[in-house]
Amino acid sequence: MKFAILKFGGSNFKSVGDVQHVISILTSLKKSSQDMRYVVVVSALYGVTDKLVNALRNLRDIEINNFLDDLYKFHRNFLGNDDDKLRSIVFSIEGFLLGAQLIGRVPDFVYDTVVSHGERCSAYVLSEIFRKNGLDFSLMDPKDFIVTDGKFGGATIILERTEENILANVDKWISNDVIVPGFYGASPSGDITILGRGGSDYTATALGYCLRAEYVALFKDVPGFLTGDPRAVSCPSLVSTLSYDEADELSYFGAKVLHYNAVDPLRLRNIPLYICDVTNGFDLNRCTRIVPEKTKVDSCVKSISSSRDIAIVQFKGRNLGRVPGVLGEIARAVASAGINIKFVITSQTCISLIVSRKDGERVMKLAESLRLNEIEEVTFKHDKALIAVVGEGLLDHHGIASRIFKAVADGGINVEMISAGASEVSLYFIVPEEAEVEAVRRVHDEFWGGSQDGENDR
């Protein structure tokens, strides 16, 4: 049996009318490929995850029964009728909310259970809407088969354990098309753990790996990766093809169109990934295709992304570059605190760690406990932005770096740090936060000239 994984994001479900786009895509695909089993992964209906997060933030001020009743009515409006099972699903988190309200705090396991509740509700609602439109999908709960490492707030899927669980019940997947809530799995001890914001992408690609899918398609409200952020550049064009490495770099450093872990499962089995605008249907000529093969464009630059989610912690000392093991000691202390280092820049007198902004102060506090004689001073900067320029052959192509930095310099923007060579497909640099948009615009104009007819359209 052949499988295809289709993921539909929350922006595809802003209204009842939006669901018809999804139904049209599914109906068309099922007619054209009758030997294919489809696994549909869904996010929460538009805005529901934010409602749940806000409820947890303001738990002492809300009336829980009223909140859940409103949540039920919101989902019922999509369904078109009262439904006792839907009400039961919506109210199944009541005990978690009441318990957290009683103790005056939200434990991690409660947070992940509540925040992932939108996906459970939407999967039921959509399965019922599909059924009314002649599409029969079996509803499955990922806590029964997706196994994670148990890290609350941003878990990693254990692919081997998950695959074992699916194959142990493979008849359920073969006998009918399936709909699955995205965004969460369960730890080895059974606690629900979310996969980070946008984690439904990751759910879809993990299922693609486990079922050895022909392809994975992610349907969103954008047609895929663009040459630049539309908020920064006036005429970004669609990037038609990216390699796994290029997509990884873009998603890791700012491009929000794809979850940062989504490519990893597909890479292991060379499964293609398509990112499509739901209003275009499954049109391969109007989407981004992510594949194992490396493809180049004439300029080598395919896309530019940026992020303000960085903090720079600098460890300074006259002998840092001469004494072995200092960087290792710092990295071990940071890792033991569960903090991810985005990248490191070193010199003879300074070690610079780039981490998420929320982790910067935590690293500063850790530095106080290191007691390394070689460290004379530790500084912390958080008002910075990282710019990533991505493309196969970027570092092999003469003159590309000079064009990038001349474009930035011509805008009077100071480049404070540069990282090149760690990846063959990317170059990063850091600028003041207030210069982020202008830096992206200037680099984009250097390679695309503000035209929609960029080299990535070829």
Coordinates of C-alpha atoms in Angstrom, one line a residue:
M1 CA 0.0 0.0 0.0
K2 CA 1.3 3.5 -0.9
F3 CA 0.8 6.4 1.5
A4 CA 0.7 10.2 1.1
I5 CA 0.8 12.5 4.1
L6 CA -1.2 15.8 3.9
K7 CA -1.0 18.4 6.6
F8 CA -3.5 21.3 6.9
G9 CA -2.5 24.2 9.1
G10 CA -4.8 26.4 11.3
S11 CA -4.7 29.2 8.8
N12 CA -6.6 26.8 6.4
F13 CA -9.5 26.8 8.9
K14 CA -10.4 30.4 9.5
S15 CA -14.0 29.9 8.6
V16 CA -16.4 27.1 7.6
G17 CA -15.9 28.2 4.0
D18 CA -12.2 27.5 4.2
V19 CA -12.9 23.8 5.0
Q20 CA -14.3 23.5 1.5
H21 CA -10.8 24.1 0.0
V22 CA -9.6 21.1 2.0
I23 CA -12.5 18.9 0.9
S24 CA -11.9 19.8 -2.7
I25 CA -8.2 18.9 -2.5
L26 CA -9.0 15.6 -0.8
T27 CA -11.8 14.7 -3.2
S28 CA -9.6 15.4 -6.2
L29 CA -6.6 13.5 -4.9
K30 CA -8.7 10.4 -3.9
K31 CA -10.2 10.3 -7.4
S32 CA -6.9 10.7 -9.2
S33 CA -4.9 8.2 -7.0
Q34 CA -7.3 5.4 -5.9
D35 CA -4.4 3.1 -4.9
M36 CA -3.1 5.6 -2.3
R37 CA -4.0 5.8 1.3
Y38 CA -4.1 9.4 2.7
V39 CA -3.1 10.4 6.2
V40 CA -4.4 13.9 7.0
V41 CA -2.6 15.8 9.8
V42 CA -4.5 18.8 11.2
S43 CA -3.6 21.8 13.3
A44 CA -6.1 23.5 15.7
L45 CA -8.8 25.7 14.1
Y46 CA -7.5 29.2 13.5
G47 CA -6.9 31.1 16.8
V48 CA -7.7 28.2 19.1
T49 CA -4.2 27.6 20.3
D50 CA -3.9 31.3 21.2
K51 CA -7.2 31.1 23.2
L52 CA -5.8 28.1 25.2
V53 CA -2.4 29.8 25.9
N54 CA -4.2 33.0 27.0
A55 CA -6.5 31.0 29.3
L56 CA -3.5 29.4 31.0
R57 CA -1.8 32.8 31.4
N58 CA -5.0 34.3 33.0
L59 CA -6.2 31.2 34.8
R60 CA -7.0 32.9 38.1
D61 CA -9.2 35.4 36.3
I62 CA -11.3 33.1 34.1
E63 CA -14.5 31.1 34.8
I64 CA -13.5 27.7 33.5
N65 CA -16.9 26.4 32.6
N66 CA -17.7 29.5 30.6
F67 CA -14.4 29.3 28.8
L68 CA -15.0 25.7 27.8
D69 CA -18.6 26.4 26.8
D70 CA -17.4 29.2 24.5
L71 CA -14.8 26.8 23.1
Y72 CA -17.4 24.2 22.4
K73 CA -19.7 26.8 20.7
F74 CA -16.8 27.9 18.5
H75 CA -16.2 24.3 17.2
R76 CA -19.9 23.6 17.0
N77 CA -20.3 26.5 14.6
F78 CA -17.9 24.7 12.2
L79 CA -19.8 21.4 12.6
G80 CA -23.2 23.0 12.1
N81 CA -25.0 21.2 14.9
D82 CA -24.8 20.2 18.6
D83 CA -22.7 17.1 19.2
D84 CA -22.5 15.4 22.6
K85 CA -19.2 13.7 21.7
L86 CA -17.6 17.1 20.7
R87 CA -18.8 18.6 24.0
S88 CA -17.2 15.7 25.9
I89 CA -13.9 16.2 24.0
V90 CA -13.9 19.9 24.6
F91 CA -14.6 19.5 28.4
S92 CA -12.1 16.7 28.9
I93 CA -9.4 19.3 30.0
E94 CA -11.7 20.8 32.7
G95 CA -9.9 18.8 35.4
F96 CA -6.5 20.0 34.3
L97 CA -7.6 23.6 34.3
L98 CA -9.4 23.4 37.7
G99 CA -6.4 21.7 39.3
A100 CA -4.0 24.3 38.0
Q101 CA -6.3 27.1 39.1
L102 CA -6.5 25.5 42.6
I103 CA -2.7 25.3 43.1
G104 CA -2.1 28.7 41.5
R105 CA 0.4 27.5 38.8
V106 CA 0.5 25.6 35.6
P107 CA 2.7 22.5 35.7
D108 CA 4.5 21.5 32.5
F109 CA 2.3 18.5 31.9
V110 CA -0.8 20.5 32.3
Y111 CA 0.5 23.2 29.9
D112 CA 1.2 20.7 27.1
T113 CA -2.1 18.8 27.6
V114 CA -4.1 22.0 27.4
V115 CA -2.2 23.8 24.6
S116 CA -2.5 20.7 22.4
H117 CA -6.2 20.4 23.0
G118 CA -7.1 22.5 19.9
E119 CA -5.8 19.8 17.7
R120 CA -7.8 17.1 19.3
C121 CA -11.0 19.2 18.9
S122 CA -10.3 20.1 15.3
A123 CA -9.5 16.5 14.3
Y124 CA -12.9 15.4 15.5
V125 CA -14.8 18.3 14.0
L126 CA -13.0 17.9 10.6
S127 CA -13.5 14.1 10.5
E128 CA -17.3 14.7 11.0
I129 CA -17.3 17.4 8.3
F130 CA -15.4 15.1 5.9
R131 CA -17.9 12.3 6.6
K132 CA -20.8 14.5 5.7
N133 CA -19.1 15.2 2.4
G134 CA -18.5 11.6 1.5
L135 CA -14.9 11.3 2.8
D136 CA -14.4 8.5 5.3
F137 CA -11.4 9.1 7.6
S138 CA -10.6 7.1 10.7
L139 CA -9.6 9.3 13.7
M140 CA -6.4 8.3 15.5
D141 CA -4.8 9.9 18.6
P142 CA -1.0 10.5 18.4
K143 CA -0.6 9.8 22.1
D144 CA -1.3 6.2 21.2
F145 CA 1.6 5.8 18.8
I146 CA 3.9 8.9 18.6
V147 CA 6.6 8.5 21.2
T148 CA 8.7 11.6 22.2
D149 CA 11.7 12.2 24.4
G150 CA 9.5 13.7 27.0
K151 CA 10.7 17.2 26.9
F152 CA 7.8 19.5 27.7
G153 CA 7.3 22.5 25.5
G154 CA 9.4 21.3 22.6
A155 CA 9.8 17.5 22.4
T156 CA 11.6 15.4 19.8
I157 CA 9.9 12.4 18.2
I158 CA 11.6 9.1 18.7
L159 CA 11.2 7.8 15.2
E160 CA 12.1 4.2 15.8
R161 CA 9.7 3.7 18.7
T162 CA 6.9 5.5 16.8
E163 CA 7.5 3.4 13.7
E164 CA 7.3 0.2 15.8
N165 CA 4.0 1.3 17.3
I166 CA 2.5 2.1 13.8
L167 CA 3.7 -1.1 12.3
A168 CA 2.3 -3.1 15.2
N169 CA -1.2 -1.9 14.1
V170 CA -0.5 -1.3 10.4
D171 CA -3.9 -2.8 9.4
K172 CA -5.6 0.3 10.8
W173 CA -3.6 2.5 8.5
I174 CA -4.0 0.2 5.5
S175 CA -7.8 -0.4 5.8
N176 CA -8.9 3.3 5.6
D177 CA -7.7 6.9 5.2
V178 CA -6.7 8.4 8.5
I179 CA -7.0 11.8 10.2
V180 CA -4.5 12.6 13.0
P181 CA -4.2 15.7 15.3
G182 CA -0.8 17.2 14.9
F183 CA 1.5 19.1 17.3
Y184 CA 1.9 16.5 20.1
G185 CA 2.8 13.0 21.1
A186 CA 3.4 11.2 24.4
S187 CA 6.5 10.6 26.5
P188 CA 7.6 7.0 27.3
S189 CA 5.7 7.4 30.6
G190 CA 2.5 8.6 28.7
D191 CA 2.6 12.3 29.4
I192 CA 1.4 14.5 26.5
T193 CA 4.3 16.6 25.1
I194 CA 4.0 19.2 22.4
L195 CA 6.4 19.5 19.6
G196 CA 6.9 23.3 19.6
R197 CA 5.0 26.0 17.7
G198 CA 4.2 24.7 14.2
G199 CA 4.8 21.2 15.4
S200 CA 2.1 19.7 13.1
D201 CA 4.6 20.0 10.3
Y202 CA 6.9 17.7 12.3
T203 CA 4.0 15.3 13.0
A204 CA 3.4 15.0 9.3
T205 CA 7.0 14.4 8.3
A206 CA 7.5 11.9 11.1
L207 CA 4.5 9.9 9.9
G208 CA 5.9 10.2 6.4
Y209 CA 9.1 8.5 7.6
C210 CA 7.2 5.8 9.6
L211 CA 4.9 4.9 6.7
R212 CA 7.6 5.3 4.0
A213 CA 5.3 7.8 2.2
E214 CA 5.5 8.7 -1.4
Y215 CA 5.5 12.3 -0.4
V216 CA 4.5 14.8 2.3
A217 CA 2.5 17.9 1.4
L218 CA 2.0 20.8 3.9
F219 CA -0.9 23.1 3.0
K220 CA -0.6 26.6 4.4
D221 CA -1.8 30.2 3.5
V222 CA 1.4 30.8 1.6
P223 CA 2.7 29.0 -1.5
G224 CA 6.0 27.9 0.1
F225 CA 9.4 29.6 0.7
L226 CA 9.9 33.0 -0.7
T227 CA 13.1 34.8 -1.6
G228 CA 12.5 37.1 1.3
D229 CA 10.0 38.1 4.0
P230 CA 7.1 40.1 2.4
R231 CA 7.2 42.3 5.4
A232 CA 10.7 43.4 4.5
V233 CA 10.8 43.2 0.7
S234 CA 8.3 44.5 -1.8
C235 CA 8.3 41.8 -4.4
P236 CA 9.5 38.4 -3.1
S237 CA 9.3 35.5 -5.5
L238 CA 8.5 31.9 -4.9
V239 CA 11.5 29.5 -4.4
S240 CA 10.5 26.5 -6.5
T241 CA 13.1 24.0 -5.3
L242 CA 15.2 23.7 -2.1
S243 CA 17.5 20.9 -1.0
Y244 CA 17.0 19.4 2.5
D245 CA 20.0 21.4 3.7
E246 CA 18.7 24.7 2.4
A247 CA 15.3 24.2 3.9
D248 CA 16.9 23.2 7.2
E249 CA 19.0 26.4 7.4
L250 CA 16.1 28.7 6.5
S251 CA 13.6 27.1 9.0
Y252 CA 16.2 27.0 11.8
F253 CA 17.1 30.7 11.4
G254 CA 13.9 32.5 11.1
A255 CA 11.7 31.3 8.2
K256 CA 8.4 30.4 9.9
V257 CA 6.9 28.5 7.0
L258 CA 8.4 25.2 8.2
H259 CA 9.0 23.7 11.6
Y260 CA 12.7 23.5 12.4
N261 CA 12.7 19.7 12.9
A262 CA 10.4 18.9 9.9
V263 CA 13.1 18.0 7.4
D264 CA 15.0 15.5 9.6
P265 CA 12.7 12.5 9.3
L266 CA 12.3 12.9 5.5
R267 CA 16.1 13.1 5.0
L268 CA 16.5 9.6 6.4
R269 CA 14.4 8.1 3.6
N270 CA 14.7 10.6 0.8
I271 CA 11.0 11.5 0.9
P272 CA 10.0 14.7 -1.0
L273 CA 8.2 17.5 0.7
Y274 CA 5.9 20.0 -0.9
I275 CA 4.7 23.3 0.7
C276 CA 1.5 24.5 -1.0
D277 CA -1.0 27.3 -0.7
V278 CA -4.3 25.6 0.1
T279 CA -6.2 28.0 -2.3
N280 CA -4.0 26.7 -5.2
G281 CA -4.7 23.0 -4.5
F282 CA -2.0 20.5 -5.0
D283 CA -0.4 22.4 -7.9
L284 CA 3.3 21.4 -8.2
N285 CA 4.0 24.4 -10.4
R286 CA 2.9 26.8 -7.6
C287 CA 4.6 25.4 -4.6
T288 CA 8.1 24.9 -3.0
R289 CA 9.5 21.4 -3.5
I290 CA 12.1 20.2 -1.0
V291 CA 14.2 17.3 -2.2
P292 CA 17.4 15.4 -1.5
E293 CA 19.1 16.6 -4.7
K294 CA 21.1 19.8 -4.6
T295 CA 20.0 22.4 -7.1
K296 CA 21.7 25.7 -7.9
V297 CA 20.5 29.0 -9.3
D298 CA 22.8 31.4 -11.2
S299 CA 23.4 33.7 -8.3
C300 CA 23.7 30.8 -5.8
V301 CA 21.4 32.8 -3.4
K302 CA 17.9 31.3 -3.1
S303 CA 16.4 33.0 0.0
I304 CA 17.1 35.3 2.9
S305 CA 15.6 34.9 6.4
S306 CA 16.0 36.8 9.6
S307 CA 15.3 36.4 13.3
R308 CA 15.4 38.6 16.4
D309 CA 15.3 35.5 18.6
I310 CA 18.9 35.7 19.5
A311 CA 21.1 36.7 22.4
I312 CA 24.9 36.9 22.3
V313 CA 26.8 35.9 25.4
Q314 CA 30.5 36.7 25.2
F315 CA 33.2 35.1 27.4
K316 CA 36.3 37.2 27.3
G317 CA 39.8 36.5 28.5
R318 CA 43.4 37.0 27.4
N319 CA 44.2 33.3 27.3
L320 CA 40.9 31.7 26.1
G321 CA 42.3 30.7 22.7
R322 CA 45.4 29.1 24.2
V323 CA 43.9 26.9 27.0
P324 CA 42.3 23.7 25.8
G325 CA 38.9 22.7 27.1
V326 CA 37.4 26.1 28.0
L327 CA 34.8 26.0 25.2
G328 CA 34.0 22.4 26.2
E329 CA 33.4 23.3 29.8
I330 CA 31.1 26.2 28.8
A331 CA 29.2 24.1 26.3
R332 CA 28.7 21.2 28.8
A333 CA 27.3 23.7 31.4
V334 CA 24.9 25.2 28.9
A335 CA 23.8 21.8 27.6
S336 CA 23.2 20.5 31.2
A337 CA 20.8 23.4 31.7
G338 CA 18.8 22.3 28.6
I339 CA 19.8 25.4 26.6
N340 CA 20.5 25.0 22.9
I341 CA 23.5 26.9 21.4
K342 CA 22.6 28.1 17.9
F343 CA 26.2 28.6 16.9
V344 CA 29.6 29.7 18.3
I345 CA 32.2 32.2 17.2
T346 CA 35.6 32.1 18.8
S347 CA 38.9 34.1 18.7
Q348 CA 42.0 34.1 20.9
T349 CA 40.4 36.4 23.4
C350 CA 36.6 35.8 23.1
I351 CA 34.1 33.0 22.9
S352 CA 30.7 34.1 21.7
L353 CA 27.7 31.9 22.2
I354 CA 24.5 32.7 20.2
V355 CA 21.4 31.4 21.9
S356 CA 17.7 32.1 21.9
R357 CA 16.8 35.5 23.5
K358 CA 14.9 33.8 26.3
D359 CA 18.0 31.9 27.3
G360 CA 20.5 34.7 27.3
E361 CA 20.2 35.7 31.0
R362 CA 20.2 32.0 32.0
V363 CA 23.6 31.6 30.3
M364 CA 24.8 34.7 32.1
K365 CA 23.9 33.1 35.5
L366 CA 25.5 29.9 34.5
A367 CA 28.7 31.7 33.7
E368 CA 29.0 32.9 37.3
S369 CA 29.1 29.3 38.5
L370 CA 31.8 28.1 36.0
R371 CA 34.8 29.4 38.0
L372 CA 37.2 29.2 35.1
N373 CA 40.3 31.4 35.7
E374 CA 40.6 32.1 32.0
I375 CA 37.3 33.9 31.9
E376 CA 37.8 37.5 32.9
E377 CA 34.6 39.1 31.8
V378 CA 31.1 37.9 30.6
T379 CA 28.8 40.3 28.6
F380 CA 25.3 39.9 27.3
K381 CA 23.6 41.5 24.2
H382 CA 20.0 41.0 23.2
D383 CA 19.1 43.8 20.9
K384 CA 20.4 42.1 17.8
A385 CA 19.0 40.4 14.7
L386 CA 20.5 37.5 12.7
I387 CA 20.3 37.5 8.9
A388 CA 20.7 34.2 7.0
V389 CA 21.5 34.1 3.3
V390 CA 21.0 30.6 1.9
G391 CA 21.8 28.7 -1.3
E392 CA 23.7 25.8 -2.7
G393 CA 27.2 26.7 -3.7
L394 CA 27.0 30.0 -1.9
L395 CA 30.5 29.8 -0.4
D396 CA 32.1 28.4 -3.6
H397 CA 31.0 31.2 -5.8
H398 CA 33.5 34.0 -6.2
G399 CA 32.2 37.4 -5.1
I400 CA 28.9 36.5 -3.4
A401 CA 30.0 37.4 0.1
S402 CA 31.4 40.8 -1.1
R403 CA 28.1 41.6 -2.8
I404 CA 26.2 40.8 0.4
F405 CA 28.3 42.9 2.7
K406 CA 28.6 45.8 0.3
A407 CA 24.8 46.0 0.0
V408 CA 24.6 46.1 3.8
A409 CA 27.4 48.6 4.2
D410 CA 25.9 50.9 1.5
G411 CA 22.9 51.2 3.8
G412 CA 25.1 52.4 6.7
I413 CA 24.4 49.2 8.6
N414 CA 27.2 47.8 10.8
V415 CA 27.8 44.0 10.7
E416 CA 28.7 43.0 14.2
M417 CA 29.4 39.3 13.6
I418 CA 29.8 36.9 10.7
S419 CA 29.6 33.1 10.5
A420 CA 30.5 31.4 7.2
G421 CA 31.8 27.9 6.5
A422 CA 30.0 26.0 9.2
S423 CA 27.4 25.0 6.5
E424 CA 28.0 24.8 2.8
V425 CA 24.7 26.4 2.0
S426 CA 24.5 29.4 4.3
L427 CA 26.1 32.5 5.5
Y428 CA 25.0 34.4 8.7
F429 CA 25.6 37.8 10.0
I430 CA 24.4 39.8 13.0
V431 CA 23.2 43.4 12.8
P432 CA 21.5 45.8 15.3
E433 CA 17.9 44.9 15.8
E434 CA 16.6 48.1 14.4
A435 CA 18.5 47.4 11.1
E436 CA 17.0 44.0 10.5
V437 CA 14.4 44.9 7.9
E438 CA 16.7 47.3 6.0
A439 CA 19.5 44.7 5.9
V440 CA 17.1 42.0 4.5
R441 CA 15.7 44.5 1.9
R442 CA 19.2 45.6 0.7
V443 CA 20.5 42.1 0.3
H444 CA 17.3 41.0 -1.5
D445 CA 17.5 44.0 -3.8
E446 CA 21.1 43.2 -4.6
F447 CA 20.2 39.7 -6.0
W448 CA 16.7 40.3 -7.2
G449 CA 16.6 44.0 -7.8
G450 CA 13.0 44.3 -6.4
S451 CA 11.7 42.3 -9.4
Q452 CA 9.3 39.3 -9.1
D453 CA 11.2 37.6 -12.0
G454 CA 14.1 36.3 -9.9
E455 CA 16.4 33.5 -10.7
N456 CA 14.4 31.2 -8.4
D457 CA 11.5 31.3 -10.8
R458 CA 13.4 29.1 -13.3

